PDB file of C-alpha atoms in Angstrom:
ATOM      1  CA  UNK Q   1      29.170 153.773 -45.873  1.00 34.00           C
ATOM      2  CA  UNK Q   2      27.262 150.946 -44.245  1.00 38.00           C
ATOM      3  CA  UNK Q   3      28.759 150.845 -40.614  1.00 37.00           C
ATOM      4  CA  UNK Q   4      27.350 148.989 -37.872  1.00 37.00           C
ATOM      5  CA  UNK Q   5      28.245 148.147 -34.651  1.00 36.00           C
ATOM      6  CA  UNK Q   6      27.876 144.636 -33.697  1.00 39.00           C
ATOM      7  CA  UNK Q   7      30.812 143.884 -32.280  1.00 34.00           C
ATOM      8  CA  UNK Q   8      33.567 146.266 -32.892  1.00 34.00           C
ATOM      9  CA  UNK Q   9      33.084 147.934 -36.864  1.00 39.00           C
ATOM     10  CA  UNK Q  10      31.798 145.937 -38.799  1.00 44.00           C
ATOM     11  CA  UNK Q  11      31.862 147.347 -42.843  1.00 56.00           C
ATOM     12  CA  UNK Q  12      29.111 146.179 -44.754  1.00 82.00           C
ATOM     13  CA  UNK Q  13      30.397 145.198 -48.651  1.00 91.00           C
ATOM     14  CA  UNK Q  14      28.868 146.071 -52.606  1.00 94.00           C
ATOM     15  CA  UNK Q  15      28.211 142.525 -53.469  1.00 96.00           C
ATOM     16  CA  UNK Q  16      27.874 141.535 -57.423  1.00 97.00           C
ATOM     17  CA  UNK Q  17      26.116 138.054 -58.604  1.00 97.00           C
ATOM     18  CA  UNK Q  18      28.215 136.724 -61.542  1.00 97.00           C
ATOM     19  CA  UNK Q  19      27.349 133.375 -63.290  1.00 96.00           C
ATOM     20  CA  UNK Q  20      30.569 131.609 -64.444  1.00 96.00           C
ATOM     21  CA  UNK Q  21      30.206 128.760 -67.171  1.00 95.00           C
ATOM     22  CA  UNK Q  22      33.320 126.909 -69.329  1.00 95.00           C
ATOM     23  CA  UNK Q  23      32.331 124.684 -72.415  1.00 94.00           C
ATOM     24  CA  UNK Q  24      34.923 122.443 -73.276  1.00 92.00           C
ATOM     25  CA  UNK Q  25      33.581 121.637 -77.032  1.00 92.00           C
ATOM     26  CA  UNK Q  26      33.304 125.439 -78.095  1.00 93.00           C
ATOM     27  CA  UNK Q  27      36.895 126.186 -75.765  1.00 93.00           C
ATOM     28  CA  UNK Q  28      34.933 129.254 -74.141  1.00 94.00           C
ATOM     29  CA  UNK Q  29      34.138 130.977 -70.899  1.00 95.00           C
ATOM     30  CA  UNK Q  30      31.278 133.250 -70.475  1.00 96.00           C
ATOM     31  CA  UNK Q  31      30.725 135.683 -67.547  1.00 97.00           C
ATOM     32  CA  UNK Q  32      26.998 136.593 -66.793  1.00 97.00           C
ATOM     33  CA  UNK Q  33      27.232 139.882 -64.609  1.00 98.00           C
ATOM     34  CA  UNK Q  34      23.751 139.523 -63.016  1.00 97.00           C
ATOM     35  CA  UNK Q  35      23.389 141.900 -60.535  1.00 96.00           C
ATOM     36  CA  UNK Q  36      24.805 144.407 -57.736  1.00 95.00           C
ATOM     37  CA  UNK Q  37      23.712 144.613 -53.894  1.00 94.00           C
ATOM     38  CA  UNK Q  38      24.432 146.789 -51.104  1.00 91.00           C
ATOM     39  CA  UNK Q  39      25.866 149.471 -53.539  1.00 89.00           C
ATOM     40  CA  UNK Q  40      25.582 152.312 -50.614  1.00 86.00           C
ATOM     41  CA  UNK Q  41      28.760 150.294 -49.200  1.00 87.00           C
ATOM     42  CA  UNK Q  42      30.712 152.040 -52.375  1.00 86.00           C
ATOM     43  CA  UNK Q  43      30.047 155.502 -50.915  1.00 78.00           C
ATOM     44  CA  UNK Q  44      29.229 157.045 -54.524  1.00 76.00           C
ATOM     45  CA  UNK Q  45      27.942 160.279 -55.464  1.00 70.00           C
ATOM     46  CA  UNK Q  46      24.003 159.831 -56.573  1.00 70.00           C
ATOM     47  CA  UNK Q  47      24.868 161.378 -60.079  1.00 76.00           C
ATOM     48  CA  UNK Q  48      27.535 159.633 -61.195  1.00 83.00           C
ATOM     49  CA  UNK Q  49      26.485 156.569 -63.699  1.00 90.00           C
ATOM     50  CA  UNK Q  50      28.746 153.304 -62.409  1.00 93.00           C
ATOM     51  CA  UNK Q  51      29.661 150.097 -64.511  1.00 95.00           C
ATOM     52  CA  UNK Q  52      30.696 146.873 -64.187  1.00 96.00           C
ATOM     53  CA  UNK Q  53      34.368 146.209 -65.836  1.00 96.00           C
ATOM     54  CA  UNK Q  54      35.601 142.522 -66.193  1.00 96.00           C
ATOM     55  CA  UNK Q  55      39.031 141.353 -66.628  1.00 95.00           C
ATOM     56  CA  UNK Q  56      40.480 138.134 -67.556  1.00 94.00           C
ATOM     57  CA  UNK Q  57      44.015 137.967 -66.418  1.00 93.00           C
ATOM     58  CA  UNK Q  58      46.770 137.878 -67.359  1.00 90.00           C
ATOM     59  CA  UNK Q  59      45.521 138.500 -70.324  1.00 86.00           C
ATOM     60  CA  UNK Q  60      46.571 136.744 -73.746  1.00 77.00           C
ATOM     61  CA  UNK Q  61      47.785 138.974 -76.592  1.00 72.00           C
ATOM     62  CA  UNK Q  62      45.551 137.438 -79.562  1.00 76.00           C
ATOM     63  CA  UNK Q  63      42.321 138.115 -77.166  1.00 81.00           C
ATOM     64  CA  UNK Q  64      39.858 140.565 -76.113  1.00 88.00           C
ATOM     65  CA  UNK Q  65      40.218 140.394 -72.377  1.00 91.00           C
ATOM     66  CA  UNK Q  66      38.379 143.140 -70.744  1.00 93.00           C
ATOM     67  CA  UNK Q  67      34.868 144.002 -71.047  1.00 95.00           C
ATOM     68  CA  UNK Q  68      32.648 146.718 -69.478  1.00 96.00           C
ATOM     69  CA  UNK Q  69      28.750 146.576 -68.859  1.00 97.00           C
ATOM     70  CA  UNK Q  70      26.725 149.852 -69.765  1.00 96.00           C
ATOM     71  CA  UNK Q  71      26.299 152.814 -67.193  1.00 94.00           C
ATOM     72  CA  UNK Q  72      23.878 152.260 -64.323  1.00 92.00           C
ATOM     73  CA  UNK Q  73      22.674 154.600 -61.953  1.00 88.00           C
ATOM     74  CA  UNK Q  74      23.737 153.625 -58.315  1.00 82.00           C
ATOM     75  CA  UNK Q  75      20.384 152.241 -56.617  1.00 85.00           C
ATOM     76  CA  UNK Q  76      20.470 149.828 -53.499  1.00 85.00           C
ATOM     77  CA  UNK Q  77      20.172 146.863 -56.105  1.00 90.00           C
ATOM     78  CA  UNK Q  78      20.660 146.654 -58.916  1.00 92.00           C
ATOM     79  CA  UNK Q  79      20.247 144.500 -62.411  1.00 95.00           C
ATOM     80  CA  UNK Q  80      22.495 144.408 -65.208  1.00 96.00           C
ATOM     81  CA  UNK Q  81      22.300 140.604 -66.832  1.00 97.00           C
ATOM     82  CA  UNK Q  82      25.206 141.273 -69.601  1.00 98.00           C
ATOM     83  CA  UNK Q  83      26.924 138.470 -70.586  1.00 97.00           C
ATOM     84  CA  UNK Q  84      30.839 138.330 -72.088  1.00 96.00           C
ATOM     85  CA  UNK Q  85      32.827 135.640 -73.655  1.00 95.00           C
ATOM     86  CA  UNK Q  86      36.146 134.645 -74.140  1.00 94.00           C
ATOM     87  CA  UNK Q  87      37.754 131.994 -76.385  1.00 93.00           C
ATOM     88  CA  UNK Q  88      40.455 129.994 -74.122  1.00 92.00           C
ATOM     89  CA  UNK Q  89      41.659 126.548 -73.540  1.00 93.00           C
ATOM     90  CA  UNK Q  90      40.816 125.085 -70.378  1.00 94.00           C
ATOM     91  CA  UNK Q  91      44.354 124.321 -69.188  1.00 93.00           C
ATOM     92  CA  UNK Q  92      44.978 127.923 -69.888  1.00 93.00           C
ATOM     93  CA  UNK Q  93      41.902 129.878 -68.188  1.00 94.00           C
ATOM     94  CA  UNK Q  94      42.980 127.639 -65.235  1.00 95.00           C
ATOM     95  CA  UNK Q  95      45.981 129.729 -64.805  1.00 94.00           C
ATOM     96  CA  UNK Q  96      44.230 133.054 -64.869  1.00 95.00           C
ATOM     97  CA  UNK Q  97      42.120 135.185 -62.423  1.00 96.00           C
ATOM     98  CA  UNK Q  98      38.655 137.305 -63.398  1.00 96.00           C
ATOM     99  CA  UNK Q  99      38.970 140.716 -61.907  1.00 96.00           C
ATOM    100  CA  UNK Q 100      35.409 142.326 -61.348  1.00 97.00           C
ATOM    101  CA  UNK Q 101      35.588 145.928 -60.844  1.00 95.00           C
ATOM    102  CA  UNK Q 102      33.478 148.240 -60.004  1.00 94.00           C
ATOM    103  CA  UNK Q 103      34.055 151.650 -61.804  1.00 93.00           C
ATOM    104  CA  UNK Q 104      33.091 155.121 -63.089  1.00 92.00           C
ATOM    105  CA  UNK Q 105      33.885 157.777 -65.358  1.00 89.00           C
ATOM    106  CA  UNK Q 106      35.231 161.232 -63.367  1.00 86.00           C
ATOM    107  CA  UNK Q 107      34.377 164.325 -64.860  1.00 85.00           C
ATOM    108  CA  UNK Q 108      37.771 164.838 -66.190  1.00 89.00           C
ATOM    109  CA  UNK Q 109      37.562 161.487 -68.459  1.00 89.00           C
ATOM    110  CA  UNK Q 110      39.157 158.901 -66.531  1.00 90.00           C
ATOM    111  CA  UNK Q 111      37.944 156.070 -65.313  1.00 91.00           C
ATOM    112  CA  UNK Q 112      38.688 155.509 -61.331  1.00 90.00           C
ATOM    113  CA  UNK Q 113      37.148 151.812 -59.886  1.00 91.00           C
ATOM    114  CA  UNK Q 114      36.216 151.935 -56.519  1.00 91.00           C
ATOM    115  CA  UNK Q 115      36.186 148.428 -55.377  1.00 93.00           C
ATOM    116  CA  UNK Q 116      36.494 144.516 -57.088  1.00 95.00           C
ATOM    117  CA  UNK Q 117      36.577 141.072 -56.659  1.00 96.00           C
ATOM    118  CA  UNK Q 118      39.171 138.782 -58.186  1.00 96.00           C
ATOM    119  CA  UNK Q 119      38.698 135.102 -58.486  1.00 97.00           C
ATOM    120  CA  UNK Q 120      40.919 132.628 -59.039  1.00 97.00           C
ATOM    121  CA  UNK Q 121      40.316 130.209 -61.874  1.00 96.00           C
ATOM    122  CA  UNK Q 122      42.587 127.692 -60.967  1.00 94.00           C
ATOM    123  CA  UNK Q 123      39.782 125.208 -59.930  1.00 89.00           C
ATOM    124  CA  UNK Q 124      36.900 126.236 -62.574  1.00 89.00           C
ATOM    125  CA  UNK Q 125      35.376 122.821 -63.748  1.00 83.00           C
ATOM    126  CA  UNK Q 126      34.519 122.479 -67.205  1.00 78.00           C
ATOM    127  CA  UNK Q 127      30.861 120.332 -66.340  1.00 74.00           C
ATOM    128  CA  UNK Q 128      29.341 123.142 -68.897  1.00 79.00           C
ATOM    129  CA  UNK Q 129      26.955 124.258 -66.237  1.00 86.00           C
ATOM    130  CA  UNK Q 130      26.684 127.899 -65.169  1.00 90.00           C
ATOM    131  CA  UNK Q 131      27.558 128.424 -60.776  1.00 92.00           C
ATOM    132  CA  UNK Q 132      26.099 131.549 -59.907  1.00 95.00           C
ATOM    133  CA  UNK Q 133      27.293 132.930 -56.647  1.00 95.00           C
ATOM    134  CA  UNK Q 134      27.554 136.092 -54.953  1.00 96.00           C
ATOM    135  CA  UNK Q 135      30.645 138.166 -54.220  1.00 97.00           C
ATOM    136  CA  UNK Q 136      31.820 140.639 -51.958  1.00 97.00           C
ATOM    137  CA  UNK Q 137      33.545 144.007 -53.865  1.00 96.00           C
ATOM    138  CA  UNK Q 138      36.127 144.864 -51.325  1.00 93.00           C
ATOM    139  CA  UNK Q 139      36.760 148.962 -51.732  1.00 89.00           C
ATOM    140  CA  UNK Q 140      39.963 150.355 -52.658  1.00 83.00           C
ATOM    141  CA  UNK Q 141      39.879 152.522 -50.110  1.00 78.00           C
ATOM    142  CA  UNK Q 142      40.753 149.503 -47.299  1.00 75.00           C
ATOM    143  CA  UNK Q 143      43.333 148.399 -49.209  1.00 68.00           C
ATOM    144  CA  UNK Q 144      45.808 150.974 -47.778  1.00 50.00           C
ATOM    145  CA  UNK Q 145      45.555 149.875 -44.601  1.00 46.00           C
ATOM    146  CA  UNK Q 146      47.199 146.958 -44.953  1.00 50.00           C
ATOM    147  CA  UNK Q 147      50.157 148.879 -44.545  1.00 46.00           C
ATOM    148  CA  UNK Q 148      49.657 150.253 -41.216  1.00 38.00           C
ATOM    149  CA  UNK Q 149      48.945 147.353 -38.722  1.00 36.00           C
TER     150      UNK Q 149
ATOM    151  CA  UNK L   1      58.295 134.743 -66.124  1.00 34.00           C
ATOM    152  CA  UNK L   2      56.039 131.282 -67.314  1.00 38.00           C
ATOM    153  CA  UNK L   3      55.685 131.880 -70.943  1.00 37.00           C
ATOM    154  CA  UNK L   4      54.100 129.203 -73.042  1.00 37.00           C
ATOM    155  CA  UNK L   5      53.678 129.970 -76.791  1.00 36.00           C
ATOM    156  CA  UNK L   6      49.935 127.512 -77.330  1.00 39.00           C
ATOM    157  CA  UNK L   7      47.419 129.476 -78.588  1.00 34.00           C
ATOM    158  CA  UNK L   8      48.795 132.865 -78.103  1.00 35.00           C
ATOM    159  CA  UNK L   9      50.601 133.715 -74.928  1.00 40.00           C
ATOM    160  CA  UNK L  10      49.217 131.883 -72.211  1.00 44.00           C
ATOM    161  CA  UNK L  11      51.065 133.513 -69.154  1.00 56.00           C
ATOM    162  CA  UNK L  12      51.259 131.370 -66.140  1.00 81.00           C
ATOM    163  CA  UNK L  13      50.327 132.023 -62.155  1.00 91.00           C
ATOM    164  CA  UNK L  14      52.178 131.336 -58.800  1.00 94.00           C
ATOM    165  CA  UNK L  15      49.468 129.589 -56.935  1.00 96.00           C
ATOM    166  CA  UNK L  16      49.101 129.090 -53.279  1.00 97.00           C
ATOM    167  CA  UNK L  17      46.932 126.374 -51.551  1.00 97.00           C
ATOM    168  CA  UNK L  18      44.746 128.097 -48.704  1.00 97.00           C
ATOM    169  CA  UNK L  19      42.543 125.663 -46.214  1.00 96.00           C
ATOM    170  CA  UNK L  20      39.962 127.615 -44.837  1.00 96.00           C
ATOM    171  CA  UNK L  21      37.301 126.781 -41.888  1.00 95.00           C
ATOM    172  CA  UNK L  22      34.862 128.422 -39.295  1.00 95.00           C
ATOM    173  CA  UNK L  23      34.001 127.217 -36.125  1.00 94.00           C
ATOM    174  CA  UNK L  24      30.209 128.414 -35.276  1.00 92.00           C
ATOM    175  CA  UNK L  25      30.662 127.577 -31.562  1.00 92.00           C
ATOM    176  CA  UNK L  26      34.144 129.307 -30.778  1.00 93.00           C
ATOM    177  CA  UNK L  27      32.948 132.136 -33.825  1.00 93.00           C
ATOM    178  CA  UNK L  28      36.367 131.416 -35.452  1.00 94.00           C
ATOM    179  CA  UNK L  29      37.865 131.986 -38.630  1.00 95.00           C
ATOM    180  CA  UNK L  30      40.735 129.961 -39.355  1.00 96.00           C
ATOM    181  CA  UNK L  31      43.159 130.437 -42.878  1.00 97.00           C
ATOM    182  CA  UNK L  32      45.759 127.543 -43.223  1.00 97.00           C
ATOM    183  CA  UNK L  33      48.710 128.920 -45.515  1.00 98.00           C
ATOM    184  CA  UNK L  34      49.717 125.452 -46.950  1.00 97.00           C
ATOM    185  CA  UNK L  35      52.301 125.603 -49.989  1.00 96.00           C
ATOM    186  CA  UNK L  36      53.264 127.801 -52.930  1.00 95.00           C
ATOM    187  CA  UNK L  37      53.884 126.450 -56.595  1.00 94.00           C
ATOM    188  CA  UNK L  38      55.155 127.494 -59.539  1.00 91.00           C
ATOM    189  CA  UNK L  39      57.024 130.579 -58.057  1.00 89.00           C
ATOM    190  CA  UNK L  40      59.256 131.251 -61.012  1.00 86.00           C
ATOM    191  CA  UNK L  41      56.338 132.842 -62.396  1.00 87.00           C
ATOM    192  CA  UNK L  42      56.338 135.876 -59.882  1.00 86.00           C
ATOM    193  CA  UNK L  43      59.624 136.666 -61.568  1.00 78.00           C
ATOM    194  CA  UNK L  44      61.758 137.118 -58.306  1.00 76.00           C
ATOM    195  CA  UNK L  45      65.606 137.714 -57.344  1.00 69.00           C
ATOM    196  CA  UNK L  46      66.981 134.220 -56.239  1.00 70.00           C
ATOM    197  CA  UNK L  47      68.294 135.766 -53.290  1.00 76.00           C
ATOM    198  CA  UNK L  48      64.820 137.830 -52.005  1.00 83.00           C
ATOM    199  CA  UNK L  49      63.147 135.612 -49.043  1.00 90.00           C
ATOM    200  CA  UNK L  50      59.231 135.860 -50.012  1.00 93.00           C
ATOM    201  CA  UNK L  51      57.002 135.811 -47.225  1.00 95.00           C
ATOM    202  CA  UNK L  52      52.543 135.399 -47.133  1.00 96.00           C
ATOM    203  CA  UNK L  53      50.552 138.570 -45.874  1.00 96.00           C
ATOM    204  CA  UNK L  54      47.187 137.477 -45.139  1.00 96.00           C
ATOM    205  CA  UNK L  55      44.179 139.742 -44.461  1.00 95.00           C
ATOM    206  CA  UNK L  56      40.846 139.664 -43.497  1.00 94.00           C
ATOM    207  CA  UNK L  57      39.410 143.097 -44.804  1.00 93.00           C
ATOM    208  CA  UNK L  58      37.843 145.451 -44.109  1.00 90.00           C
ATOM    209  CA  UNK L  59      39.538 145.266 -41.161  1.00 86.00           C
ATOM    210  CA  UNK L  60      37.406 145.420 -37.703  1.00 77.00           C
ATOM    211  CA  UNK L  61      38.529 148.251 -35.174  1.00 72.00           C
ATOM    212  CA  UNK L  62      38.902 145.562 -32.434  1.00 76.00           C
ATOM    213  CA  UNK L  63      40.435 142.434 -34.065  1.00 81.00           C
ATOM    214  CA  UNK L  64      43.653 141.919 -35.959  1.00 88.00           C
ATOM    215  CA  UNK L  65      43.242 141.131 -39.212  1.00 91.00           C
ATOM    216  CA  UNK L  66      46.691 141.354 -40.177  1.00 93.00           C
ATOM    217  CA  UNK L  67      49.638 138.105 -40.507  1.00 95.00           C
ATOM    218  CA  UNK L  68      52.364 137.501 -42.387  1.00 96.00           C
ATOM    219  CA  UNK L  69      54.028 134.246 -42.294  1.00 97.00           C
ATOM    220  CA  UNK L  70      58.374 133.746 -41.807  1.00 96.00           C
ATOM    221  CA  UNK L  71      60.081 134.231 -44.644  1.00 94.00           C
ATOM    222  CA  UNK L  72      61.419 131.921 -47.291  1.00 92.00           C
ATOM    223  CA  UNK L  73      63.654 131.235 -50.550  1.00 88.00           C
ATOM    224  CA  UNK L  74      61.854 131.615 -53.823  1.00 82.00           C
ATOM    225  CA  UNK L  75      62.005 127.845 -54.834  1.00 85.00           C
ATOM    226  CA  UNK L  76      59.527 126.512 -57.441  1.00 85.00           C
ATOM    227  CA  UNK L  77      57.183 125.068 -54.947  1.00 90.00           C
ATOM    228  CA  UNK L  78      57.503 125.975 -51.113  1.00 92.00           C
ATOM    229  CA  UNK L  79      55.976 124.367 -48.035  1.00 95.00           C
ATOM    230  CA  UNK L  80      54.637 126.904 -45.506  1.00 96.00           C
ATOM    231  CA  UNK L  81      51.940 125.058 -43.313  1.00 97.00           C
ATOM    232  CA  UNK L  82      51.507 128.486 -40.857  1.00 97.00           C
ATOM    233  CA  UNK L  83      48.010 128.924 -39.501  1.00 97.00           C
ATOM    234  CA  UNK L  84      46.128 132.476 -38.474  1.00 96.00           C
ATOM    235  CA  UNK L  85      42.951 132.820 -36.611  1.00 95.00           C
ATOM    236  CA  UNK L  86      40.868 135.612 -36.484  1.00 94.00           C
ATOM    237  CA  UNK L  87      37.291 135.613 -34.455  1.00 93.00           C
ATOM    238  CA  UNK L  88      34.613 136.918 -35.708  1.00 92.00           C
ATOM    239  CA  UNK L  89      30.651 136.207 -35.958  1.00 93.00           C
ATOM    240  CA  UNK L  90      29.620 134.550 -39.367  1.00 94.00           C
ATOM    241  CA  UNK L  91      27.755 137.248 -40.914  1.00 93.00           C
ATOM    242  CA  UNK L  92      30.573 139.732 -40.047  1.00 93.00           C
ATOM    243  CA  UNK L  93      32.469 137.340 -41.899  1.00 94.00           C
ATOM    244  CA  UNK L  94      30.728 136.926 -45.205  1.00 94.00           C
ATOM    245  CA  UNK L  95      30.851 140.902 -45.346  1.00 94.00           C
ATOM    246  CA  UNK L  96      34.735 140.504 -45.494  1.00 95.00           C
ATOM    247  CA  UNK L  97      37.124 139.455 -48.436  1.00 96.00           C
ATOM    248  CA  UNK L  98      40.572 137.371 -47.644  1.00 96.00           C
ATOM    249  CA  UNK L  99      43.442 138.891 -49.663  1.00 96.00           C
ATOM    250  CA  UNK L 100      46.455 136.892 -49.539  1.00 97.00           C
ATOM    251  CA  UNK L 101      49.531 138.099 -51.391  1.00 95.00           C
ATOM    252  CA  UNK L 102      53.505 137.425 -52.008  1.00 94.00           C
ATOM    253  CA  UNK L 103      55.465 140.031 -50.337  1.00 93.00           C
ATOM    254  CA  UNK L 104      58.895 141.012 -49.584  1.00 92.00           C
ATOM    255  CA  UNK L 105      60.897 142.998 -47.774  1.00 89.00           C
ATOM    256  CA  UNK L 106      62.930 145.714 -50.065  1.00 86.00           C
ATOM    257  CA  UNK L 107      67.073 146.895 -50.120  1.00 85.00           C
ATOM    258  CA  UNK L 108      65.251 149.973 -48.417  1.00 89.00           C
ATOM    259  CA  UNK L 109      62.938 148.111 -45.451  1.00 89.00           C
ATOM    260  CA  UNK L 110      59.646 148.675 -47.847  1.00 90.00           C
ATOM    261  CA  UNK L 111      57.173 146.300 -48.198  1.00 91.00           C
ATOM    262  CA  UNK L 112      56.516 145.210 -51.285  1.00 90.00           C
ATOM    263  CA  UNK L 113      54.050 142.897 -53.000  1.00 91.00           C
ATOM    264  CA  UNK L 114      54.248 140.984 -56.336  1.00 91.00           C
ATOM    265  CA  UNK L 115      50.878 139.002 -56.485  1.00 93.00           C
ATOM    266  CA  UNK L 116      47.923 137.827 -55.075  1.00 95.00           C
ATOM    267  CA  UNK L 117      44.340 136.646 -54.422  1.00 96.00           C
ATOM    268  CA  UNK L 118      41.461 137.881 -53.461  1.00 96.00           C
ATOM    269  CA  UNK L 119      38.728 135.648 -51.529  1.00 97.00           C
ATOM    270  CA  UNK L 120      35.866 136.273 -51.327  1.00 97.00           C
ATOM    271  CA  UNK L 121      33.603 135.038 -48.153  1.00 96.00           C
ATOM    272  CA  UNK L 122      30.400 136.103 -48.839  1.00 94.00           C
ATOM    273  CA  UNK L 123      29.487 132.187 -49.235  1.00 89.00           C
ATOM    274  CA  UNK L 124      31.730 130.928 -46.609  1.00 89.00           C
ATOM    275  CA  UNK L 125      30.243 128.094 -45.041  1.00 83.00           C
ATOM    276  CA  UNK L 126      30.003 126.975 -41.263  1.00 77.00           C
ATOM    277  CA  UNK L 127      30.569 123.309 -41.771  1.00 74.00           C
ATOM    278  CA  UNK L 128      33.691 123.275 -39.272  1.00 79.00           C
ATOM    279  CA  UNK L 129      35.590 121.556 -42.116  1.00 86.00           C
ATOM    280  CA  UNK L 130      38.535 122.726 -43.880  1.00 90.00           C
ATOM    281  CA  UNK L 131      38.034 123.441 -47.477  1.00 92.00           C
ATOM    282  CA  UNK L 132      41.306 123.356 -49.235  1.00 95.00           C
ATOM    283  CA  UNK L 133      41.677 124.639 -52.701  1.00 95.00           C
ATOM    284  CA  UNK L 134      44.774 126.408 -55.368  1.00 96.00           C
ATOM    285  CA  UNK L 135      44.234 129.841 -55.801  1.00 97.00           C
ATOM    286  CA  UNK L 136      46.294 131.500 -58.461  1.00 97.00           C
ATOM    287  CA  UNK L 137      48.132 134.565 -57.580  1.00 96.00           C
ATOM    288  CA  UNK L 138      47.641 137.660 -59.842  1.00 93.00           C
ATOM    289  CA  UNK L 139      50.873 139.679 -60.557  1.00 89.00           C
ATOM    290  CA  UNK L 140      50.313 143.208 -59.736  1.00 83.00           C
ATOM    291  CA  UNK L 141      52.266 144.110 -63.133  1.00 78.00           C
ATOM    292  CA  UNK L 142      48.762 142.721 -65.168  1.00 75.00           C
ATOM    293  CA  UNK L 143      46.221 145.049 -63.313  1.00 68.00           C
ATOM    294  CA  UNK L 144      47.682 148.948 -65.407  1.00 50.00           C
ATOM    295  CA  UNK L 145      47.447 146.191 -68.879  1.00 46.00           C
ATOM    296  CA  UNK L 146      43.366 146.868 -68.183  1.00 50.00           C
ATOM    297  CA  UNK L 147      43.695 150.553 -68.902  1.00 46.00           C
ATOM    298  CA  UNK L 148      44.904 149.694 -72.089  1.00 38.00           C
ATOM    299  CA  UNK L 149      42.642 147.563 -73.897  1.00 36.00           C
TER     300      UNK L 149
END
């Protein structure tokens, strides 16, 4: 875990560059999942493979709504450019939420995600041009604590 | 719950409209908690009051990073206008993700939460103006759907 001490603790965050892109004419929304920074912040093990696993939510019954990128060894940085698509109406992507997870497979199977972004589509434009930003993954593992202060 | 048969079910959000700003000179982060819509959509009790959590995570050792707003009656839009500060240099803060969510208080004195969103502030700005934007609020009952699929 990244820690460092300018004032107080201050947690370093896994960040993932995603590219985000609605074409009104075609009615569809592609994700680009470009890359991953800072990974260390995740605290993995060096032998387990991670993946990227994307959500669109809540998620309509007559579509595919979750996608996952292949397996990538954890490295500082580093580059996946996988692209996924989903057919959807403007009016109705605006009510949903992309959930970007970052995950792995245990050895007994199942996957366990150790941190994500979510972001809100309520204001996605439709000018047809891609906005490629970065993102912190905040880790599960803060989540609890939430509850304690 | 919002259902809405157009192309498949098309589930609709509770939103909430966040202001957010940082001061460079005073090293201030500052979340306005404006006004909820479409609330019929988090699928309440009429007689729960709702109140906003807010946090800045991962949560620094030395600041708060913890609010909740009073509580209210689920109405289809609410007014909330509350406003939480939290200092903190700007490249602490682009390291850290807002997480707002809808909480109440249950029969047995639990918290519990219903939905929410999940800022990132990795591109946060330090204009010293307040951007305000809609953020849709994901239910917690869509995240087990991605297990499924």
């Amino acid at each position: 875990l990244l820690v460092n001490y300018e004032e107080g603790v201050s947690l370093g965050s896994a960040q993932v560059r995603l590219g985000l892109k609605y074409e009104m004419k075609e009615k569809r929304f592609t994700v680009f999942i470009m890359q991953l920074s800072n990974c260390s912040a995740l605290a993995l093990l060096a032998d387990h493979s991670i993946y990227v696993r994307v959500a669109v939510l809540p998620c309509s019954e007559t579509t595919r709504c979750l996608f996952r990128t292949r397996g990538v060894l954890p490295q500082e940085a580093v580059e996946l450019n996988e692209v996924f698509g989903v057919q959807v109406a403007h009016h109705a992507l605006r009510q949903k939420t992309l959930r970007v997870d970052i995950c792995f497979t245990s050895k007994s199977g199942k996957e366990e995600c150790l941190a994500g972004a979510q972001i809100s589509l309520a204001e996605i434009g439709s000018t047809e041009e891609r906005t490629t930003k970065w993102y912190n993954l905040l880790n599960y593992m803060y989540m609890p604590e939430m509850n304690m202060k």
